[in-house]
Structures are given as C-alpha cells and as structure tokens.
Short mmCIF file of C-alpha atoms in Angstrom, two decimals:
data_model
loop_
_atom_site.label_atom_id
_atom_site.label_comp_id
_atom_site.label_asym_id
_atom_site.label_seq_id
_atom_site.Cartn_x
_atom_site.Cartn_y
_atom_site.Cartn_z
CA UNK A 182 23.74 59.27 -102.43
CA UNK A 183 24.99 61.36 -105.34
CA UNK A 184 25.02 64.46 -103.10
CA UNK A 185 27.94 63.20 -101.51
CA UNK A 186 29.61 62.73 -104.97
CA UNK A 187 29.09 66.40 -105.95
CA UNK A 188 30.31 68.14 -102.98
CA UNK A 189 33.42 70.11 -103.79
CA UNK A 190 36.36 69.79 -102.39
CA UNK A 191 35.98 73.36 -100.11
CA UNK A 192 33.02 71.27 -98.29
CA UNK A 193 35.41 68.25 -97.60
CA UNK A 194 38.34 70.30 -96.66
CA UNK A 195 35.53 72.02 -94.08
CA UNK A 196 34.20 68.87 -92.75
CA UNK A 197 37.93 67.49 -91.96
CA UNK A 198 38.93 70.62 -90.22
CA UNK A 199 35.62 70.69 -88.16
CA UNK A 200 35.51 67.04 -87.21
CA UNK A 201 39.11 66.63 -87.06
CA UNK A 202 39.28 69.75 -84.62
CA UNK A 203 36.66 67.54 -82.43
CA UNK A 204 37.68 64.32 -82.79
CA UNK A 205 41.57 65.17 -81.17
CA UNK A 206 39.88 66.91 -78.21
CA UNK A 207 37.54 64.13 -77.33
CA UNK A 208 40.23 61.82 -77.73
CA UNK A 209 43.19 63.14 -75.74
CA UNK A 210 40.24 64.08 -73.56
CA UNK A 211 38.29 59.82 -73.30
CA UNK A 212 41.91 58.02 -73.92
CA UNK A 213 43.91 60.03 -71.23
CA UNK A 214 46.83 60.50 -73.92
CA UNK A 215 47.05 56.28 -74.40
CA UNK A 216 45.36 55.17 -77.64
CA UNK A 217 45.59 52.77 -80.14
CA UNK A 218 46.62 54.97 -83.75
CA UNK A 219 44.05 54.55 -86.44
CA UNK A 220 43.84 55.41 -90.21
CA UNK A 221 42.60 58.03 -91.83
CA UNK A 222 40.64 57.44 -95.32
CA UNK A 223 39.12 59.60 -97.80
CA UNK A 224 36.05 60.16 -98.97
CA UNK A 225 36.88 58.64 -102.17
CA UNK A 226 37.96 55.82 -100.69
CA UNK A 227 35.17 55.13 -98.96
CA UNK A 228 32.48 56.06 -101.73
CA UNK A 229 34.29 53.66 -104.00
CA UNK A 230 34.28 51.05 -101.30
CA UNK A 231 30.11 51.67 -101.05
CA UNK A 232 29.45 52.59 -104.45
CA UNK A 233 28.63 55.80 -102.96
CA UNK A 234 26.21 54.07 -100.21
CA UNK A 235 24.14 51.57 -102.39
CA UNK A 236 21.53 49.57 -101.12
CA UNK A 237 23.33 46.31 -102.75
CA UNK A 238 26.00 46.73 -99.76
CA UNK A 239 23.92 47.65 -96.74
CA UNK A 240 24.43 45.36 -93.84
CA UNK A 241 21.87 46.69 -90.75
CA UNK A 242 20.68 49.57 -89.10
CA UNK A 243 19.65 51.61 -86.29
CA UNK A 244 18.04 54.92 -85.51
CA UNK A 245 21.20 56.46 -85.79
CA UNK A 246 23.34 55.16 -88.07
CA UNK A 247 24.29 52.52 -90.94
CA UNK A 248 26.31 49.30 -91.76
CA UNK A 249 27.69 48.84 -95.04
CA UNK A 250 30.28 46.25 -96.34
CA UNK A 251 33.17 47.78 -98.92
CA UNK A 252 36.37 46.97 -100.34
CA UNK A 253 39.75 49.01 -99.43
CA UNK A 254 42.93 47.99 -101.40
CA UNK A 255 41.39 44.67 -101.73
CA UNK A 256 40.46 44.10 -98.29
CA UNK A 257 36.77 43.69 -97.15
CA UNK A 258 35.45 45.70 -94.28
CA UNK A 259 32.67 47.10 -92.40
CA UNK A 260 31.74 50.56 -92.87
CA UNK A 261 29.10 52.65 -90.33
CA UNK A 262 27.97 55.58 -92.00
CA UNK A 263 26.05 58.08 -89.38
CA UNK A 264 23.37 60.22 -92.22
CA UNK A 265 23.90 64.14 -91.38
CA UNK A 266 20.19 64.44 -90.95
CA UNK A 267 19.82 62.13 -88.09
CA UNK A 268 23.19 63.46 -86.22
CA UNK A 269 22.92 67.51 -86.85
CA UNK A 270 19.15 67.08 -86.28
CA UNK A 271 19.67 65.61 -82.60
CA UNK A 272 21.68 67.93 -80.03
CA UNK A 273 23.41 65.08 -78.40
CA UNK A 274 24.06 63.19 -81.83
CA UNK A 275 27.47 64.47 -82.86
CA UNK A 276 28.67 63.53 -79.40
CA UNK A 277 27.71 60.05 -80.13
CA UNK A 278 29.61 60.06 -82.99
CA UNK A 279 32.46 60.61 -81.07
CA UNK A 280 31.87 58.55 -78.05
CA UNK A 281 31.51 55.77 -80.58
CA UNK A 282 35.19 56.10 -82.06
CA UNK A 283 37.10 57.09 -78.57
CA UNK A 284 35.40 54.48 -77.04
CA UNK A 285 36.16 51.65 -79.81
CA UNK A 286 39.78 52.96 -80.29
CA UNK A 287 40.31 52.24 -76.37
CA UNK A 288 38.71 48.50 -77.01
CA UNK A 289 40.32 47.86 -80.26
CA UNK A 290 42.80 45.01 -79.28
CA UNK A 291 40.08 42.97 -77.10
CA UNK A 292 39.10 39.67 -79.29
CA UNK A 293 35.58 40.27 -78.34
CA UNK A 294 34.84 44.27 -79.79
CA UNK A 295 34.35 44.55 -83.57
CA UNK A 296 38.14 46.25 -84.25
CA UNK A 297 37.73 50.00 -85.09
CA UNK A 298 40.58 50.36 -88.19
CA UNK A 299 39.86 53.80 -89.12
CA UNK A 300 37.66 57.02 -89.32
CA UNK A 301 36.62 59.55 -93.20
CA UNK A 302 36.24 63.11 -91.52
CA UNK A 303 35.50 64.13 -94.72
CA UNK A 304 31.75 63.87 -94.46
CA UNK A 305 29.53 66.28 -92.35
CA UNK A 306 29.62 63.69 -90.00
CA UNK A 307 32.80 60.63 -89.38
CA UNK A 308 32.53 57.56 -91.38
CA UNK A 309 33.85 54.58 -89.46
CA UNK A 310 35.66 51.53 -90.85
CA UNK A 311 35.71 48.86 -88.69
CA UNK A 312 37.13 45.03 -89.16
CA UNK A 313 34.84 42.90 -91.36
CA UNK A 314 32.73 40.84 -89.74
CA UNK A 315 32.17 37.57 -92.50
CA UNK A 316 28.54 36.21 -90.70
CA UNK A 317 27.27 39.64 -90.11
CA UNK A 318 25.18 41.06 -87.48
CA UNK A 319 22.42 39.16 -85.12
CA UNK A 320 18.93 40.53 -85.91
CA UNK A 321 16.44 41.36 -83.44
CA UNK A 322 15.32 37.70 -82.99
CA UNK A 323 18.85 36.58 -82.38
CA UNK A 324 19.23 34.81 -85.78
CA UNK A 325 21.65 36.15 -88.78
CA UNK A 326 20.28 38.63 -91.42
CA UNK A 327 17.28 36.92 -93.81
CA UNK A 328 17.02 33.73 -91.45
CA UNK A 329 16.62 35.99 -88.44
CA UNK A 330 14.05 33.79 -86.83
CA UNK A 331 16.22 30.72 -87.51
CA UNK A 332 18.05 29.71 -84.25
CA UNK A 333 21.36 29.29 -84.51
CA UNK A 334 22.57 25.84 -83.08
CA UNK A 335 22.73 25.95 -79.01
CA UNK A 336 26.88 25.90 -78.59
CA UNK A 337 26.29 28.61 -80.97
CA UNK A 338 24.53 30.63 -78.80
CA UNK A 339 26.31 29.95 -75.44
CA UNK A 340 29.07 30.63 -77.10
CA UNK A 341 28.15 34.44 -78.18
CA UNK A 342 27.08 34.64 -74.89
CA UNK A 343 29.93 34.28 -72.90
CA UNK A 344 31.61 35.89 -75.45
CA UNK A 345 29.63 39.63 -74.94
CA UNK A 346 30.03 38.64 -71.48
CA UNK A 347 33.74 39.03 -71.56
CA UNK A 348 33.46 41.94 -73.61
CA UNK A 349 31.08 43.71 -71.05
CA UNK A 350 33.02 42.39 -67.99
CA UNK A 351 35.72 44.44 -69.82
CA UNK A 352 33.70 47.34 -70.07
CA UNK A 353 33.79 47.32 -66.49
CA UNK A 354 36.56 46.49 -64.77
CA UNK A 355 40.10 47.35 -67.27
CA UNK A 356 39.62 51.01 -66.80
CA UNK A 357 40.22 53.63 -64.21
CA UNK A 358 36.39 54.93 -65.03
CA UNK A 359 33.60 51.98 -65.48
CA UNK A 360 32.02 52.06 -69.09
CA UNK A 361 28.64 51.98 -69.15
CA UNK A 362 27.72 50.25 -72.36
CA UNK A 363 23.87 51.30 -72.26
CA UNK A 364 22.79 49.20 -75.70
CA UNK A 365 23.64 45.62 -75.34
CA UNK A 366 21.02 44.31 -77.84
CA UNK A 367 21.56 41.34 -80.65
CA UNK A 368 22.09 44.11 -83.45
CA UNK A 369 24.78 45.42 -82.03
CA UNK A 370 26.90 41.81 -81.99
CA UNK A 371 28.75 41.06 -85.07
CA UNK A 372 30.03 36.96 -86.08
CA UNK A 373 33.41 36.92 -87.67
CA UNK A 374 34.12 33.71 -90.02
CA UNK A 375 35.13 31.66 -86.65
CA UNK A 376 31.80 32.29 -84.80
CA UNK A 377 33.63 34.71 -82.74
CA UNK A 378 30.96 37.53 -81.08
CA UNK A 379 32.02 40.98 -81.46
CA UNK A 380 30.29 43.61 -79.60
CA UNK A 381 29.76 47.22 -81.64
CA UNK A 382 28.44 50.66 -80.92
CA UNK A 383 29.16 53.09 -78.00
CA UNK A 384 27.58 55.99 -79.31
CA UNK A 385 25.19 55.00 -76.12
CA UNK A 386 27.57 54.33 -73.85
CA UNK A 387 28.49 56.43 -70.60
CA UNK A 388 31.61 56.50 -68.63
CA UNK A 389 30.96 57.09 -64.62
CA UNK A 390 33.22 59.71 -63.36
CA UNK A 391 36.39 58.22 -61.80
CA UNK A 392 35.79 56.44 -58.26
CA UNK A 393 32.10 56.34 -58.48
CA UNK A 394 29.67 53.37 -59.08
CA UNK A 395 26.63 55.51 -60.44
CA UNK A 396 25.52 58.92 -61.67
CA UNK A 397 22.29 60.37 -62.80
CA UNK A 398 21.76 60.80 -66.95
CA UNK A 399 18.70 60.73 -69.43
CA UNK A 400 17.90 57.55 -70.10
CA UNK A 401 18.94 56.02 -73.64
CA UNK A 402 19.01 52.47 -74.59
CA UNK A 403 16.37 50.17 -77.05
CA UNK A 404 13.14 49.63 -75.31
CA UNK A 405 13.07 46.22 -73.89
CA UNK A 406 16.20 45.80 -72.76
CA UNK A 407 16.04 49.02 -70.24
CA UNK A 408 16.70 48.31 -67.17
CA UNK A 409 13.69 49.19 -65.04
CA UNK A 410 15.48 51.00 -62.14
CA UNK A 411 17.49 53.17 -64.87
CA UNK A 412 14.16 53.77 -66.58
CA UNK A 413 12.26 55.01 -63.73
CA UNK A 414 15.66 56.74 -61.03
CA UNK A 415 17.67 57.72 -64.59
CA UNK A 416 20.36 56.57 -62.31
CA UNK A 417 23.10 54.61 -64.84
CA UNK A 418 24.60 51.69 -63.01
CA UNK A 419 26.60 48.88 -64.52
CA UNK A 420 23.95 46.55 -63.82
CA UNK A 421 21.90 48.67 -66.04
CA UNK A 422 24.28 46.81 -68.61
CA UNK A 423 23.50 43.35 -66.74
CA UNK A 424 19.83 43.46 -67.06
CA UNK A 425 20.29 44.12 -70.77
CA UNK A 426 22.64 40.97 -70.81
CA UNK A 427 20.18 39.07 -69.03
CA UNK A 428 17.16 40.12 -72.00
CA UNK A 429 20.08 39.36 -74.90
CA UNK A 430 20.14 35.66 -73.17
CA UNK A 431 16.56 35.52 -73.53
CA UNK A 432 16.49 36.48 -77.08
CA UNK A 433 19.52 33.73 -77.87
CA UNK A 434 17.58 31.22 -75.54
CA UNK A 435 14.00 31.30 -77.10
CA UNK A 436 14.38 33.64 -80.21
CA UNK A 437 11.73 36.02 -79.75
CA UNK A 438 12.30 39.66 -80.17
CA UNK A 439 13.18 41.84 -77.51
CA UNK A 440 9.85 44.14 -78.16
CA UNK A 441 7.48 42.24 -79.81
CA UNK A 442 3.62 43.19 -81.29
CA UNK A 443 0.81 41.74 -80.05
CA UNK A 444 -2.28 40.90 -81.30
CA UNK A 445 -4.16 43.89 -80.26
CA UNK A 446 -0.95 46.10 -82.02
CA UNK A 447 0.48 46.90 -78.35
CA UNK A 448 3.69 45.87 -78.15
CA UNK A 449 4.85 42.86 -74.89
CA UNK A 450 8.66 42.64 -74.02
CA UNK A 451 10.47 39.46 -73.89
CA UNK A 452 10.43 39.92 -70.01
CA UNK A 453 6.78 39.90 -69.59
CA UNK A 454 6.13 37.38 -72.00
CA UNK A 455 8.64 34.78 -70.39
CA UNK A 456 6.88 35.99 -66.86
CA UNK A 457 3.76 35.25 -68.53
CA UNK A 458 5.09 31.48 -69.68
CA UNK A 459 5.83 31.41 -66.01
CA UNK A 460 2.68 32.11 -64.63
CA UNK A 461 1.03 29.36 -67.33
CA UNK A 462 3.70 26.49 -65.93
CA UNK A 463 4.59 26.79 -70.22
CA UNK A 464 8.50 28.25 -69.75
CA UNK A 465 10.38 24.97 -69.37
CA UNK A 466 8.15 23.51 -72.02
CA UNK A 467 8.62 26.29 -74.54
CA UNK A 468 12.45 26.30 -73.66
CA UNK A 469 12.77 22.65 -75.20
CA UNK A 470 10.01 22.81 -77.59
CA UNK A 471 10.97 25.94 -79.13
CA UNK A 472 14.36 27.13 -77.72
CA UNK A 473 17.09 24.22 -78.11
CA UNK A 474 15.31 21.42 -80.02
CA UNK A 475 19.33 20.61 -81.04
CA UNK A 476 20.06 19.59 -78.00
CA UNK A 477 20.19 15.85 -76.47
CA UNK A 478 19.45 14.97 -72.99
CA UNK A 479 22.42 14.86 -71.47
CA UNK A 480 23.18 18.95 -72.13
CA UNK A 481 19.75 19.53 -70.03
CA UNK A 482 21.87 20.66 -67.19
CA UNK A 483 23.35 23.14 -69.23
CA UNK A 484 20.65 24.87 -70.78
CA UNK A 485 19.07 24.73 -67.01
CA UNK A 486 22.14 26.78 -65.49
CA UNK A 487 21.71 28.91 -68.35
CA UNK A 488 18.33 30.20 -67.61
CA UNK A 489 19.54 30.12 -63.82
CA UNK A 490 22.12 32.80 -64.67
CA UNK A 491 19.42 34.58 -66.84
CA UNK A 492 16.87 35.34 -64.23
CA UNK A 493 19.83 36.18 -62.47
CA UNK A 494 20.56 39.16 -64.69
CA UNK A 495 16.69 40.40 -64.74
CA UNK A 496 16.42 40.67 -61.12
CA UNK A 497 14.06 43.85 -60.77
CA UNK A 498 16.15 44.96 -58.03
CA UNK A 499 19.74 46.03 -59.05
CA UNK A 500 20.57 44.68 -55.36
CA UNK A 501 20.24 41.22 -56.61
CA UNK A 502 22.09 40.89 -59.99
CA UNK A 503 25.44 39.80 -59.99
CA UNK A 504 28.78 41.95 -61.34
CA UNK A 505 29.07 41.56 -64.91
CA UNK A 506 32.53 39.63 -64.23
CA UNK A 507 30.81 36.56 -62.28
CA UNK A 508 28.07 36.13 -64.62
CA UNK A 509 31.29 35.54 -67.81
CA UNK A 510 33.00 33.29 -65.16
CA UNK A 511 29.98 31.31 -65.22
CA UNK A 512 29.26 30.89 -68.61
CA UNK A 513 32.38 29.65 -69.31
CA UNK A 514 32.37 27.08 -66.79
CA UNK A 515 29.19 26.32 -68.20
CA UNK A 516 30.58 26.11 -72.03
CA UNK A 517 34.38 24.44 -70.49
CA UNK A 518 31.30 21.74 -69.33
CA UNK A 519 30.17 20.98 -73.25
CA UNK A 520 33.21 19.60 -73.76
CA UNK A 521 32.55 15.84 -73.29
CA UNK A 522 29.33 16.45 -75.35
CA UNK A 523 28.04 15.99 -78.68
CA UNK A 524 26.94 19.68 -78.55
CA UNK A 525 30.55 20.39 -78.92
CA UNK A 526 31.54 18.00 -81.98
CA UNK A 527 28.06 19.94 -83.35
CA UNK A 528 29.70 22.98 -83.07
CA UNK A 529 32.55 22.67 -85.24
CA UNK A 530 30.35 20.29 -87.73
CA UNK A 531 28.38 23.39 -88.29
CA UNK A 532 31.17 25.86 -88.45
CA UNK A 533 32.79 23.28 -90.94
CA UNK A 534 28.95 23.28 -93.06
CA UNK A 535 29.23 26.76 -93.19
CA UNK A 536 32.49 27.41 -93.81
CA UNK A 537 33.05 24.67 -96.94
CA UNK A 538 29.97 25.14 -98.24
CA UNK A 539 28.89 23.48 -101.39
CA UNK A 540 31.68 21.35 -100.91
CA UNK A 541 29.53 18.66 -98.80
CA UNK A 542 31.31 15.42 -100.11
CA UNK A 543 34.38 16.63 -98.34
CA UNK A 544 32.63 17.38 -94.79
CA UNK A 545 32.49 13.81 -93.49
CA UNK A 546 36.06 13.60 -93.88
CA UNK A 547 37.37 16.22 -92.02
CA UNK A 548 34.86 16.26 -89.66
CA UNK A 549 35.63 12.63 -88.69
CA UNK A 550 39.77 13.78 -88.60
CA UNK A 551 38.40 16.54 -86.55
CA UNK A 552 36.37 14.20 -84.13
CA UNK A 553 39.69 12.24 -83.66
CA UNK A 554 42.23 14.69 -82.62
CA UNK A 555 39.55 15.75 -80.64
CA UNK A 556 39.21 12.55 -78.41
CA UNK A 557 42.91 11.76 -78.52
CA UNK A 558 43.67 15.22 -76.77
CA UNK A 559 40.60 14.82 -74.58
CA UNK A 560 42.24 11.10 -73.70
CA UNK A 561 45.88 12.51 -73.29
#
C-alpha cells in the first residue's frame, strides 16, 4: 500500500473535489435534504489508523471492497476500504460506493445497522469508517472469523436473527421509497461486544421508486441467496430480500455455506441440499445432530417454529412468503418464549465466558448473581 503514501498532495486535493462534488449530489439527492451529519477524516488519519492497509488489521472481504480495524484519537473502529481497481474498473462501481454511504447515513441511528461515523474522500475512491464492531463479522458458514464452522450457541443465533430481521423490516417500511437490501448474507452482519447483530453494506441495495412495490434491474446479489424469481424476471421485490433472509436462517440453523463444493467440484446451494435432506427423511435428524446439539428438550418447539418460519421465507413463489415485518414479529415471539429456559441463562453464561475471559474463577460468581436477579424479576 505504499502507493497511497506517495501520492502528493495535488492527487488528494483532486480526489476530495471529485468525490466530494459526488457525494453532496447523491446525498441531497437519496436523503431528501434530512440526514444524519458525518465526519470527515483524512487520509493520514486513516493510513495511520491501517498502517497504510496492512494485512495485520484486515477484518473480511468481498468482491468489492475491504474491512479493516484502526485506531482514531484512541478510539477503535471499522474501516471499509473500496481498492480503485475494482471500483473504476466496473461502470456501476463508483455508484455503489455511494449508495453504500447515503444509504448507511439514512440508517445510522437504528441499533441494528453497523453505525456509519464518517467518510476519507481523499482516496480515488471514499474510505468509510464505520462503528467498531468488537466480535467481528459472521463468515460464510455463519460462525465468527477462524472458528467459522464453529456454531455459535442457539440463543445466539435466534438472536442475530431477529435482530437482521428488524433491521430489514426497517429497510422496508420507515421510508417513503422501500429499500431493497439485495445482499443479506452472514458476511455482511457484524457482532458488537453485547452480541448485538449489525447489518452492513448497501452498495447492492436498490430503492423502488416512490409508490411502487417492484421494478425491473440487473440482477446483483451473492449466488445462493438469489431469489429465484429475481434471478430469472430481474424483477426486484422486497421479498427478493425475504428469500435471502430465509437462506441466512439456514446458514445460522445448520452451518453450512450458502454455496458450497461438491464432490465432483460443482458447486450445491444450501437450498438444494436441505431439499435434498428432505427428500432422504435426514432434515430433522441433521437439524439436532448437527444444527443445535446445545439445546435441551424442552426448546424443541422453538427450533421447530424456527424452521417453520424458514421454509416460509424460501417459498419459490414470491406469492407465498410473508412481509419482512411479520416474519421479525415472529421471531421475537419466538425468542420473548426462551425466557423460562435454560437456553436463556446459556446466553448470558456465554456472553459472560467471552466477555471475562481468562478470568474463569470469577464466572461462577456472577453468573449465579446473574441467575438470581434473573428469577426474582421473572417471579415479581
């Protein structure tokens, strides 16, 4: 990255006037004049943060762009860095770029978006700094970083997903214009320090002209979680975003990438592999084998209404999946229902592991003080 270090100050000076120049437009033009206001940082600032990019603080990745973590007057963030040869290269990629930060500066204050903080338009192409994000991204099996195929525990998962539910739900019904999110995949879902799910990236994402449910577009998204009707009408519909939903709950459920290899190096999606579990009378077995071997009998039901609600979302005809908003109204009745469990003394047991850590002898402790204002409020 030392080409970024010896570009002279004429280049920066360019790159700010050009992307600042673009950046207003599209956002008086996507926030209607109503926006939350956002920092600008320099270029310094943000190679010092990196150490100009290294490897050392690279988070995750996608075609088009990458996470970093850095350090900002002592404060720790996430910083998504889109490469100038990816962006410039593709017609429509500078346009993602700035769908990405209009779009995140209108979501900033919901709990459930990863909080855009600032923008470097110093570079040939925006750097964004976003809140940090303390147990990093999900990885394509649903699992954190190196122990992506480790489950996380099952209140975990139901958690994140009626989290990204709300966010969605959101997405679709707080503006004048539904937002199409178009990439709801486990990459794109950051974990704060409280377990708390924070949906990323709208450099995908399409907003349907004002008063219509549909329109007709080229078809983007991470293969797998494409909604079939999209994929063969290029017709985007918000339950384009609930089928992808409904393939993120399989990947939380069982932990198998979205777009997997096979044997014979073709590649199966999650779909057709749980159809093909199906077909073998294996699902319900592989569900409780495989899927949520932390759970105890009595959370059965649960799990079972989960994968109800699922199937729900992959209905191949758009006709039969339900709005975004009744599928988070569900889950949460669903998670409100853990409450009298063990699941849910589980949960904060593991956020208390995780959170301590070394510092075992003092778990038992404060889990047990934990357990007990949790059953006195429960008995009030």
């Amino acid at each position: 990255m030392r080409f970024w270090k010896n570009k002279g100050k004429q280049w920066r000076k360019q790159w700010f006037l050009e992307n600042g120049s673009t950046f207003l437009k599209e956002l008086i033009a996507g926030c209607n004049g109503k926006t939350n206001p956002i920092r600008s940082y320099s270029s310094d600032q943000i190679l010092k943060a990196t150490n100009g990019f290294d490897p050392s603080h690279y988070v995750t990745s996608d075609l088009y762009y990458t996470w970093f973590t850095g350090t900002i007057e002592d404060r720790s963030y996430m910083i998504k860095m889109y490469p100038e040869e990816k962006v410039r290269g593709d017609g429509d990629g500078i346009g993602a770029v700035y769908n990405d930060i209009v779009i995140s500066a209108r979501v900033t204050n919901h709990s459930n978006f990863l909080k855009l903080l600032g923008c470097c338009l110093e570079f040939p192409s925006p750097v964004l700094v976003f809140e940090n994000a303390e147990n990093g991204a999900l990885g394509h099996q649903g699992g954190i970083g190196s122990k992506d195929t480790e489950l996380l525990p099952w209140v975990v998962r139901l958690k994140v997903a009626k989290e990204i539910a709300n966010a969605v739900t959101y997405l679709h019904t707080e503006f004048p214009r539904i937002i199409v999110h178009r990439n709801i995949t486990p990459m794109n879902v950051f974990l704060d320090k409280n377990w708390t799910a924070k949906l990323s990236d709208f450099s995908l994402s399409l907003t349907l002209p004002e008063g219509k449910s549909q329109m007709e577009d080229q078809v983007l998204g991470w293969p797998g979680y494409l909604d079939p009707s999209y994929l063969h009408t290029s017709i985007v519909t918000e339950y384009a975003d609930v089928y992808s939903f409904g393939i993120f709950m399989m990947v939380l459920l069982i932990g198998r990438h979205g777009m997997a290899p096979r044997s014979d190096v073709r590649f199966i999606d999650i779909r057709n592999y749980v159809r093909g579990l199906e077909e073998k009378g294996e699902f319900v077995e592989t569900i409780f084998k495989v899927g949520v071997r932390d759970i105890v009998e009595a959370e059965r039901s649960q799990v079972d209404k989960f994968v109800e609600r699922m199937f729900r979302c992959c209905e191949k005809s758009v006709e039969k999946r339900p709005k975004m908003i009744n599928v988070a109204k569900e889950l949460k009745r669903i998670e409100r229902s853990l409450v009298d469990t063990p699941a849910c003394l589980r949960f904060y047991q593991y956020v208390l592991w995780t959170r301590i850590g070394d510092e075992l002898c003092q778990v038992p402790k404060i889990f047990d003080s934990l357990i007990c204002m949790l059953l006195d409020r429960r008995e009030g």
